Amino acid sequence: MGKHLTEEDVKNRFITPAIDSAGWDKEQYRMEYQFTNGPVIVRGSVTMRGKGKKADYLLLSKDSYLPLAIVEAKDGEHVLGAGMQQAMDYASILQVPFAYSSNGTGFLEHDFFTGKERQIGINEFPKPDELWRRYQVGKGFTPTELALVNEPNYYDTFSKKIPRYYQQVAINRTMEAVAKGRKRMLLVMATGTGKTFTAFQIVWKLIQAKKVKRVLYLADRNILIDQTMQQDFKPFDRVITKIQNRNLDSSYEVYMSLYQQLAGDENEEPFRKFKPEFFDLVIVDECHRGSAKDESLWRRVLNYFSSAIQIGMTATPRDDKVASNIDYFGKPLYVYSLKTGIDDGFLAPYKVIRITIDRDAEGWRPYEGQRDLNGELIEDREYYGNDFDRKLIIDERTQAVAKCITKWLKANDRFSKSIVFCVDIAHAERMRQALVNENSDLVQQNPKYIMRITGDSPEGKAQLDYFIDAHEKYPTVVTTSKLLTTGVDVKTCKLIVLDSVINSMTEFKQIIGRGTRLYPDEGKMYFTIMDFRNASKLFADTDFDGKPVDIVDVTWDPGVDPEPPDVINPDPPVPTPPEPTPPEPTPPGPNPGPNPGPVLPPEPPKHGIYHINGVKVTVSKERVQYIGPNGKLITESLVDYTKTNIRGEYATLNTFLQAWHDADKKEAIVEALKERGVLLDALRNASGDKDIDDFDLILHIAYDQKPLTRRERVNNVKKRDYLHRYGPDCQKVLSALMDKYMNEGISELEDTRVLDNEPFNQYGSASQIAKLFGGREQYVYAVHEMIDQIYM
């Protein structure tokens, strides 16, 4: 076979006919099957999509459309097995048992059941029945087990929403486990990846297969139950009920309940109104919470219905000395992590702004005999970050946090849905007041612009549905303590503020999960975490697998600058941090007088928390961290990051110049750099000079060359009298092309469709313009020559 054949030639001439000849129906295979979207890459405020994963062929079983095989094609210049590594990678992700590679001369097969490989002829591709039989043997299924696993898919008919690949893997693994008789299962899926939708698919499939008749779905918050019934479980509308007021009706198939409704207390346990065998399936949503503990009320319910299949679902499983999901449910059947969700492009990446307040780091100590605003004698000791709003309230600190939040809103979008996590309810109320004062103009327009949503506030909780609704503007900014840490689906949340000490990895992951949903329709491609309590140190913990887009530590001194710094795109060179200095004692309050009076004996605080004001508060330090090629955070500026990655691709100036000259389309080089995380538009925005060409920006950043504007490059070409080698009509066309480049960039010159638009259509059609140069090839040559002149 000719080595000149492209990959498309190989697929069209050899692979597709071979698959068809083996008896695979057109409905049984997908070509160019893209199963991930590609990660969202963020630099500054500029975003783009990386490449998604796409299999050349995905082969499916005839009835249930279970994935059976991956086929990867290579062009004629590659050896037969050149695509096997990629095929095996895709097969592992999609949980496919057979992988194939082909260059059109035959196939190389990898069998995941045996671990062996073999070469077969181009006309020997396995028939569907053969692969299905090998699948059954490899899995060890009996005919009865296979019948359950082979339950036909249903999601197209009912929900009109096809599960993503990882949801299908979770569904299929659960069906296999149930078929094998397993009673307790755990699925771990990151927040925002569709746990309840996956649960719905499992429930429906088991009901359709007549494996279960009655289902109990447990959660610990009404909002979780209501969202589930109204959204993912909507197809069960006629057979679903919510258990309320502990009234139990045995005429439904699917029961949604708060565990509190069923558990009651030790003297009254409403769940006992049902027989222990009443439910065939119990699903525990957010099972990292109560059900993880042996002595919890959840466990009494689960133990009572122990004969049922029980599935725990969570984004953050617990396995520690206090509680363990794994002890109860067993090791997870499947884990789809936050990192994988971000890498696949199904979850929003994040940038982190770390803001260190001086009093948190250096501490504050009262002067002798100092009393707080309530007249209480303040305990004489040093108070640090963990103490504030728990042991000591400083009004100026609350105001400083509110100013930074407001600065971010003004620089981005003041109607960005934002959640501010506070120490407790009282702190959430103080923060609400401080934010109201910073945003009084918008609060004047609508008092619901900023609200407190906490467990004790019926007014706030009544607005929760509006805050969640992507199409509702108000409330926009909410303060909370614990109520919104889990289960609340705020698709458009763009800012999460951490002003609470968080030491629990489970709680931290849940809070971060409030922002991980992508919502491109509302312009949400990433979200920002503003951290005042160093909670983001948990990103470095080995138990946390997500990685931020960038981390910014911000310095702000209100005494010098009344406004906080631009915490959106700081990107300056990284300053050398000053040597730490010992904290200075805080002076007495205003005008204490020469004799503050006799020293009073210490008094125990009456309510355990002191409240003061009149304290100077500043914010200290600045640093930028970006993800490097190895996936680790690198401390450097955006400029340094870009330089490192460009030179990683083109080590020297001459290497880059040669690559630029040889490229048929210069845009291909820019796209290749994007794959390395280099977003030139972000640098261009930071520089403020929109007229710098990509070429000059690369030369300037990576190789320290003086940049030229596009206008300067065009003028240089005209000075060289280059155009006079062409006739008058051709000169007009080329001159118009250079004007187009000067205004819009090189990509316009490289696309022949530009000739269909003004001002070129005054010279005739594209074909007529090409004839001015002697034909299309001569026109293309002239344009490439002109581009070389531009970049000379």
Coordinates of C-alpha atoms in Angstrom, one line a residue, residues 1-356:
M1 CA 0.0 0.0 0.0
G2 CA 1.2 3.5 -0.9
K3 CA 2.8 5.5 1.9
H4 CA 1.3 8.6 0.4
L5 CA -2.1 7.7 1.7
T6 CA -3.5 10.1 4.4
E7 CA -5.2 9.0 7.5
E8 CA -8.6 9.8 5.9
D9 CA -7.7 7.8 2.9
V10 CA -6.8 4.8 5.1
K11 CA -10.1 5.1 6.9
N12 CA -12.3 5.5 3.8
R13 CA -10.5 2.9 1.6
F14 CA -9.7 0.2 4.1
I15 CA -10.9 0.4 7.7
T16 CA -14.5 1.4 7.3
P17 CA -15.1 -1.3 4.5
A18 CA -13.4 -3.9 6.8
I19 CA -15.7 -3.1 9.7
D20 CA -18.8 -3.1 7.4
S21 CA -17.7 -6.4 5.8
A22 CA -17.4 -8.0 9.3
G23 CA -21.2 -7.3 9.8
W24 CA -21.1 -4.3 12.0
D25 CA -24.3 -2.3 11.5
K26 CA -24.0 1.5 10.9
E27 CA -25.8 2.0 14.2
Q28 CA -23.2 0.0 16.0
Y29 CA -20.2 2.3 15.5
R30 CA -19.4 5.9 15.8
M31 CA -16.8 7.6 13.7
E32 CA -14.8 10.6 15.0
Y33 CA -16.3 9.9 18.5
Q34 CA -15.4 12.9 20.6
F35 CA -15.8 12.1 24.3
T36 CA -14.2 15.1 26.0
N37 CA -14.6 18.8 25.3
G38 CA -11.0 19.8 25.9
P39 CA -9.9 21.8 29.0
V40 CA -10.6 25.5 29.3
I41 CA -7.3 27.3 29.4
V42 CA -7.2 30.7 31.2
R43 CA -4.5 33.3 31.2
G44 CA -5.6 36.6 32.7
S45 CA -9.1 37.1 31.5
V46 CA -8.6 35.3 28.2
T47 CA -9.9 31.8 27.7
M48 CA -9.7 29.1 25.1
R49 CA -10.4 25.4 24.7
G50 CA -7.7 22.9 24.5
K51 CA -8.1 19.8 22.3
G52 CA -10.7 17.2 23.3
K53 CA -10.2 13.5 23.0
K54 CA -11.6 11.9 19.9
A55 CA -11.6 8.2 18.9
D56 CA -11.5 7.3 15.2
Y57 CA -14.0 4.5 15.8
L58 CA -16.1 3.4 18.8
L59 CA -17.8 0.0 18.3
L60 CA -20.9 -0.9 20.3
S61 CA -23.0 -4.0 21.1
K62 CA -26.1 -4.5 19.0
D63 CA -28.9 -4.2 21.6
S64 CA -27.6 -2.3 24.6
Y65 CA -24.9 -0.2 22.9
L66 CA -22.3 -1.1 25.4
P67 CA -18.9 0.0 24.2
L68 CA -16.8 -3.0 22.9
A69 CA -13.9 -1.7 20.9
I70 CA -11.8 1.3 19.9
V71 CA -10.1 1.6 16.5
E72 CA -7.4 4.1 15.8
A73 CA -6.2 4.8 12.3
K74 CA -2.8 6.1 11.1
D75 CA -1.6 7.2 7.6
G76 CA 0.3 5.0 5.3
E77 CA 3.7 6.2 6.5
H78 CA 3.1 4.7 9.9
V79 CA 3.6 1.1 11.0
L80 CA 0.6 -1.1 11.8
G81 CA 0.7 -0.6 15.6
A82 CA 1.5 3.1 15.6
G83 CA -2.0 4.0 16.9
M84 CA -2.1 1.3 19.6
Q85 CA -0.9 3.4 22.6
Q86 CA -3.6 6.0 21.8
A87 CA -6.2 3.3 21.3
M88 CA -5.3 1.7 24.6
D89 CA -5.4 5.0 26.4
Y90 CA -8.9 5.8 25.0
A91 CA -10.1 2.2 25.7
S92 CA -9.0 2.5 29.4
I93 CA -10.8 5.8 29.8
L94 CA -14.0 4.5 28.2
Q95 CA -13.7 1.1 29.8
V96 CA -13.6 -0.7 26.4
P97 CA -12.2 -4.3 26.4
F98 CA -10.7 -4.3 22.9
A99 CA -8.4 -1.9 21.2
Y100 CA -7.2 -1.9 17.5
S101 CA -4.7 0.0 15.5
S102 CA -4.4 0.1 11.7
N103 CA -2.6 1.7 8.9
G104 CA -4.7 0.0 6.3
T105 CA -2.6 -3.1 5.8
G106 CA -4.3 -5.0 8.7
F107 CA -5.1 -4.6 12.3
L108 CA -3.2 -5.0 15.6
E109 CA -5.6 -6.1 18.4
H110 CA -5.1 -5.6 22.2
D111 CA -7.3 -7.8 24.4
F112 CA -7.7 -6.2 27.9
F113 CA -9.1 -9.4 29.3
T114 CA -5.9 -11.4 28.4
G115 CA -3.4 -8.6 28.1
K116 CA -2.3 -10.1 24.8
E117 CA -1.9 -8.7 21.3
R118 CA -2.2 -10.2 17.8
Q119 CA -2.0 -9.1 14.2
I120 CA -4.9 -9.9 11.8
G121 CA -5.5 -9.3 8.2
I122 CA -7.5 -6.3 6.9
N123 CA -10.4 -8.7 6.0
E124 CA -10.3 -10.5 9.4
F125 CA -11.8 -7.9 11.6
P126 CA -13.9 -9.6 14.3
K127 CA -17.7 -9.9 13.8
P128 CA -20.1 -8.3 16.4
D129 CA -21.2 -11.7 17.7
E130 CA -17.5 -12.8 18.2
L131 CA -16.6 -9.7 20.2
W132 CA -19.8 -9.9 22.3
R133 CA -19.1 -13.6 23.1
R134 CA -15.5 -12.7 24.1
Y135 CA -16.9 -9.8 26.2
Q136 CA -19.3 -12.2 28.0
V137 CA -16.5 -14.8 28.7
G138 CA -14.0 -12.1 29.8
K139 CA -16.5 -10.6 32.3
G140 CA -17.5 -14.0 33.5
F141 CA -21.2 -13.3 33.2
T142 CA -23.8 -16.0 33.4
P143 CA -26.8 -15.6 31.0
T144 CA -28.9 -14.2 33.8
E145 CA -26.2 -11.6 34.7
L146 CA -25.7 -10.7 31.1
A147 CA -29.4 -10.1 30.6
L148 CA -29.3 -7.4 33.4
V149 CA -26.1 -5.8 32.1
N150 CA -27.5 -5.8 28.6
E151 CA -30.7 -3.9 29.5
P152 CA -31.1 -1.5 26.5
N153 CA -30.4 2.2 26.9
Y154 CA -33.3 4.4 27.6
Y155 CA -32.0 7.9 28.1
D156 CA -32.6 9.1 24.6
T157 CA -36.3 8.4 25.0
F158 CA -37.0 10.0 28.3
S159 CA -34.5 12.7 29.2
K160 CA -33.3 13.7 25.7
K161 CA -29.9 14.0 27.4
I162 CA -27.2 11.4 26.5
P163 CA -24.9 10.6 29.4
R164 CA -21.3 11.7 29.1
Y165 CA -18.7 9.0 28.8
Y166 CA -17.8 8.9 32.6
Q167 CA -21.5 8.7 33.5
Q168 CA -21.9 5.8 31.2
V169 CA -18.9 4.1 32.8
A170 CA -20.5 4.7 36.3
I171 CA -23.8 3.3 35.1
N172 CA -22.3 0.2 33.5
R173 CA -20.1 -0.6 36.4
T174 CA -23.1 -0.3 38.8
M175 CA -25.2 -2.6 36.6
E176 CA -22.3 -5.1 36.5
A177 CA -21.9 -5.0 40.3
V178 CA -25.7 -5.5 40.8
A179 CA -25.6 -8.4 38.3
K180 CA -22.9 -10.0 40.4
G181 CA -25.0 -9.7 43.5
R182 CA -23.1 -6.8 45.3
K183 CA -25.3 -5.0 47.8
R184 CA -23.3 -2.0 48.8
M185 CA -21.6 0.4 46.3
L186 CA -19.9 3.7 46.3
L187 CA -19.7 6.2 43.3
V188 CA -17.4 9.1 43.7
M189 CA -18.0 11.9 41.2
A190 CA -16.8 15.5 41.5
T191 CA -19.4 18.3 42.1
G192 CA -20.9 19.4 38.9
T193 CA -20.4 16.1 37.0
G194 CA -24.0 15.0 37.3
K195 CA -24.3 12.5 40.2
T196 CA -28.1 12.8 40.4
F197 CA -28.5 12.4 36.6
T198 CA -26.3 9.2 36.9
A199 CA -28.4 8.0 39.8
F200 CA -31.6 8.5 37.7
Q201 CA -30.1 6.4 34.9
I202 CA -29.2 3.6 37.3
V203 CA -32.6 3.6 38.9
W204 CA -34.5 3.7 35.6
K205 CA -32.4 0.9 34.2
L206 CA -32.9 -1.3 37.2
I207 CA -36.6 -0.7 37.2
Q208 CA -36.8 -1.4 33.5
A209 CA -35.0 -4.7 34.0
K210 CA -37.4 -5.5 36.9
K211 CA -34.5 -5.9 39.2
V212 CA -36.0 -3.4 41.7
K213 CA -39.6 -2.2 42.3
R214 CA -39.3 0.4 45.0
V215 CA -36.5 2.9 45.5
L216 CA -35.7 5.2 48.5
Y217 CA -33.6 8.3 47.7
L218 CA -32.1 9.9 50.9
A219 CA -30.6 13.4 51.3
D220 CA -30.1 15.7 54.2
R221 CA -31.4 19.0 52.8
N222 CA -34.7 19.9 51.2
I223 CA -33.0 21.8 48.4
L224 CA -31.3 18.5 47.3
I225 CA -34.6 16.7 47.3
D226 CA -36.5 19.4 45.5
Q227 CA -33.8 19.9 42.8
T228 CA -33.7 16.1 42.2
M229 CA -37.5 15.8 41.8
Q230 CA -37.8 18.8 39.5
Q231 CA -34.8 18.1 37.3
D232 CA -33.1 14.7 36.9
F233 CA -35.9 12.5 38.3
K234 CA -38.7 14.4 36.4
P235 CA -39.4 11.3 34.2
F236 CA -40.7 9.5 37.4
D237 CA -43.3 12.2 37.8
R238 CA -46.3 9.9 38.2
V239 CA -44.7 7.4 40.5
I240 CA -42.5 9.5 42.7
T241 CA -43.3 11.1 46.1
K242 CA -41.6 13.1 48.7
I243 CA -42.0 11.9 52.3
Q244 CA -43.2 14.8 54.4
N245 CA -44.5 15.1 58.0
R246 CA -43.5 11.5 58.4
N247 CA -46.5 10.4 56.4
L248 CA -45.7 7.2 54.6
D249 CA -47.7 6.0 51.6
S250 CA -46.9 2.6 50.2
S251 CA -48.4 3.2 46.7
Y252 CA -45.4 4.8 45.0
E253 CA -42.3 3.4 43.3
V254 CA -39.7 6.1 44.1
Y255 CA -39.6 7.8 47.5
M256 CA -37.6 11.0 48.1
S257 CA -36.9 11.8 51.7
L258 CA -34.8 13.7 54.2
Y259 CA -33.2 11.3 56.5
Q260 CA -34.7 13.4 59.4
Q261 CA -38.2 12.5 58.1
L262 CA -37.5 8.8 58.4
A263 CA -35.0 8.6 61.3
G264 CA -36.9 10.5 64.0
D265 CA -35.3 9.8 67.3
E266 CA -34.5 6.7 69.4
N267 CA -38.0 6.7 70.9
E268 CA -39.8 7.2 67.5
E269 CA -38.4 5.8 64.3
P270 CA -40.9 6.4 61.4
F271 CA -38.9 4.2 59.0
R272 CA -40.2 1.2 60.9
K273 CA -43.7 1.8 59.5
F274 CA -42.2 0.1 56.3
K275 CA -41.2 -3.5 56.4
P276 CA -37.4 -4.0 56.2
E277 CA -37.8 -5.6 52.8
F278 CA -40.1 -2.8 51.4
F279 CA -37.3 -1.0 49.4
D280 CA -35.2 -2.9 46.9
L281 CA -32.8 0.0 46.3
V282 CA -31.6 2.8 48.6
I283 CA -29.5 5.7 47.2
V284 CA -27.8 8.0 49.6
D285 CA -26.9 11.4 48.1
E286 CA -23.9 13.3 49.7
C287 CA -23.1 10.2 51.6
H288 CA -19.9 11.8 53.0
R289 CA -22.2 13.5 55.6
G290 CA -24.3 11.6 58.2
S291 CA -24.2 8.1 56.7
A292 CA -20.4 7.9 57.1
K293 CA -20.6 7.6 60.9
D294 CA -21.5 4.3 62.5
E295 CA -23.7 5.8 65.1
S296 CA -25.5 8.3 62.9
L297 CA -29.3 8.5 62.3
W298 CA -28.6 7.7 58.7
R299 CA -27.0 4.4 59.7
R300 CA -30.1 3.3 61.6
V301 CA -32.2 3.7 58.4
L302 CA -29.6 2.0 56.2
N303 CA -29.2 -0.9 58.7
Y304 CA -33.0 -1.4 58.9
F305 CA -33.2 -1.7 55.1
S306 CA -30.1 -3.8 54.9
S307 CA -31.6 -6.3 52.4
A308 CA -31.8 -3.5 49.8
I309 CA -29.1 -2.6 47.3
Q310 CA -27.5 0.5 48.7
I311 CA -25.6 3.0 46.6
G312 CA -23.7 5.9 48.2
M313 CA -22.9 8.9 46.0
T314 CA -20.5 11.7 46.9
A315 CA -17.9 14.1 45.5
T316 CA -15.8 13.8 48.7
P317 CA -15.7 10.3 50.4
R318 CA -14.6 10.2 54.0
D319 CA -12.2 7.6 55.3
D320 CA -10.7 8.8 58.5
K321 CA -10.8 8.0 62.2
V322 CA -14.1 9.8 62.7
A323 CA -16.1 8.3 59.9
S324 CA -15.7 6.2 56.7
N325 CA -17.8 5.7 53.7
I326 CA -15.5 3.0 52.5
D327 CA -15.9 0.8 55.6
Y328 CA -19.7 0.8 54.9
F329 CA -20.1 0.9 51.1
G330 CA -16.7 -0.6 50.1
K331 CA -14.1 0.8 47.8
P332 CA -15.6 3.1 45.1
L333 CA -16.8 1.3 42.0
Y334 CA -15.8 4.4 40.0
V335 CA -14.1 7.7 40.7
Y336 CA -14.4 10.7 38.5
S337 CA -12.3 13.4 40.1
L338 CA -12.3 17.2 39.9
K339 CA -8.9 17.2 38.1
T340 CA -10.2 14.8 35.5
G341 CA -13.3 16.8 35.0
I342 CA -11.3 20.0 34.5
D343 CA -8.9 18.3 32.1
D344 CA -11.8 16.8 30.1
G345 CA -13.4 20.3 29.9
F346 CA -16.6 19.3 31.7
L347 CA -15.8 21.4 34.7
A348 CA -14.7 25.0 35.1
P349 CA -11.1 25.7 36.0
Y350 CA -10.3 28.3 38.6
K351 CA -7.9 31.0 39.5
V352 CA -7.0 31.7 43.1
I353 CA -6.4 35.2 44.6
R354 CA -4.7 34.9 48.0
I355 CA -5.1 38.0 50.1
T356 CA -3.1 38.2 53.3

